[in-house]
Short mmCIF file of C-alpha atoms in Angstrom, two decimals:
data_model
loop_
_atom_site.label_atom_id
_atom_site.label_comp_id
_atom_site.label_asym_id
_atom_site.label_seq_id
_atom_site.Cartn_x
_atom_site.Cartn_y
_atom_site.Cartn_z
CA UNK P 987 54.60 71.79 169.47
CA UNK P 988 53.06 72.77 172.84
CA UNK P 989 54.83 74.63 175.51
CA UNK P 990 54.26 74.21 179.41
CA UNK P 991 55.94 76.90 181.74
CA UNK P 992 56.23 76.44 185.41
CA UNK P 993 58.40 79.10 186.67
CA UNK P 994 61.90 79.16 185.23
CA UNK P 995 61.29 75.80 183.63
CA UNK P 996 59.70 75.17 180.47
CA UNK P 997 58.22 71.50 179.27
CA UNK P 998 58.06 71.12 175.52
CA UNK P 999 56.08 68.63 174.05
CA UNK P 1000 54.63 67.07 170.74
CA UNK P 1001 52.01 66.21 168.87
CA UNK P 1002 52.19 63.36 165.72
CA UNK P 1003 55.59 65.09 163.69
CA UNK P 1004 58.54 63.42 163.10
CA UNK P 1005 62.09 63.83 165.44
CA UNK P 1006 63.54 65.91 162.65
CA UNK P 1007 60.60 67.91 162.24
CA UNK P 1008 60.21 68.75 166.29
CA UNK P 1009 63.78 69.65 166.30
CA UNK P 1010 63.64 72.30 163.66
CA UNK P 1011 60.51 73.58 165.18
CA UNK P 1012 62.73 73.89 168.67
CA UNK P 1013 64.89 75.77 166.95
CA UNK P 1014 62.69 78.37 165.42
CA UNK P 1015 61.03 78.25 169.08
CA UNK P 1016 63.90 79.16 170.89
CA UNK P 1017 64.21 82.38 171.19
CA UNK P 1018 61.01 82.33 173.15
CA UNK P 1019 62.62 79.84 175.65
CA UNK P 1020 66.61 80.74 175.96
CA UNK P 1021 66.03 82.47 179.43
CA UNK P 1022 64.19 79.08 180.91
CA UNK P 1023 65.41 75.74 181.50
CA UNK P 1024 64.16 73.33 179.05
CA UNK P 1025 62.53 69.71 179.20
CA UNK P 1026 61.86 68.08 176.34
CA UNK P 1027 59.58 65.28 176.67
CA UNK P 1028 60.35 62.50 173.56
CA UNK P 1029 57.52 60.24 175.03
CA UNK P 1030 55.09 60.31 172.22
CA UNK P 1031 58.01 58.72 170.00
CA UNK P 1032 57.30 55.54 169.05
CA UNK P 1033 61.12 54.90 168.09
CA UNK P 1034 64.00 56.45 169.06
CA UNK P 1035 67.28 55.56 169.29
CA UNK P 1036 70.50 57.07 171.03
CA UNK P 1037 71.08 58.25 167.82
CA UNK P 1038 67.94 60.33 167.54
CA UNK P 1039 68.80 62.02 170.61
CA UNK P 1040 72.20 63.28 170.14
CA UNK P 1041 70.60 65.33 167.47
CA UNK P 1042 69.77 67.56 170.11
CA UNK P 1043 73.73 67.98 171.08
CA UNK P 1044 74.58 71.08 169.66
CA UNK P 1045 71.06 72.30 171.65
CA UNK P 1046 71.97 71.32 174.38
CA UNK P 1047 75.61 72.45 174.62
CA UNK P 1048 74.40 75.52 173.62
CA UNK P 1049 72.13 76.22 176.15
CA UNK P 1050 73.97 74.87 178.85
CA UNK P 1051 76.56 77.46 177.74
CA UNK P 1052 74.22 79.95 178.61
CA UNK P 1053 74.09 78.84 182.08
CA UNK P 1054 70.40 76.85 181.86
CA UNK P 1055 69.32 73.29 182.08
CA UNK P 1056 68.43 71.48 178.95
CA UNK P 1057 66.71 67.38 179.62
CA UNK P 1058 65.66 65.20 177.52
CA UNK P 1059 62.95 62.98 178.81
CA UNK P 1060 62.46 59.27 177.27
CA UNK P 1061 62.71 55.75 178.30
CA UNK P 1062 63.14 54.50 175.14
CA UNK P 1063 67.18 55.44 175.62
CA UNK P 1064 69.17 54.92 178.96
CA UNK P 1065 71.61 57.56 179.63
CA UNK P 1066 73.98 55.09 179.25
CA UNK P 1067 73.88 55.41 175.77
CA UNK P 1068 74.44 58.57 174.95
CA UNK P 1069 77.56 60.91 176.39
CA UNK P 1070 77.58 63.09 179.33
CA UNK P 1071 77.23 66.23 177.84
CA UNK P 1072 73.61 65.64 176.98
CA UNK P 1073 71.02 65.28 180.15
CA UNK P 1074 68.84 62.27 179.69
CA UNK P 1075 66.27 60.93 181.73
CA UNK P 1076 63.35 58.52 181.85
CA UNK P 1077 60.56 60.81 184.14
CA UNK P 1078 59.93 64.49 184.16
CA UNK P 1079 60.12 64.34 187.64
CA UNK P 1080 63.70 63.33 187.03
CA UNK P 1081 64.34 65.76 184.82
CA UNK P 1082 62.89 68.59 187.29
CA UNK P 1083 65.54 67.18 190.22
CA UNK P 1084 67.88 67.32 187.72
CA UNK P 1085 67.28 71.02 187.10
CA UNK P 1086 67.16 72.00 190.93
CA UNK P 1087 70.41 70.25 191.55
CA UNK P 1088 72.24 72.18 188.82
CA UNK P 1089 70.43 75.04 190.31
CA UNK P 1090 72.15 74.58 193.27
CA UNK P 1091 75.65 73.88 191.16
CA UNK P 1092 75.64 77.13 189.33
CA UNK P 1093 74.64 79.10 192.66
CA UNK P 1094 77.24 77.36 194.56
CA UNK P 1095 79.61 77.63 191.81
CA UNK P 1096 81.09 73.97 191.54
#
């Protein structure tokens, strides 16, 4: 697992492991990341579907409840295939844009 910290945002990449192992490792490392906005880059997974993305729902909900952004990045699953609770975008740049918009909303208490 690779962490790329940029300011208050951490981008999490994974190397050749299964999704379940990646999710376990992410949960173990969460204490180091919990104060940052998190972007999870899922590009290296060859096969990914909406059920795989839903595996991140619990972690996403708890992180977002602490007023921090949690964004998944993949082109293999459309945001229309997952519930609104999951923030899913096709590019890292869009993930950064979402975090910026969510920060503004939190500042304005929207």
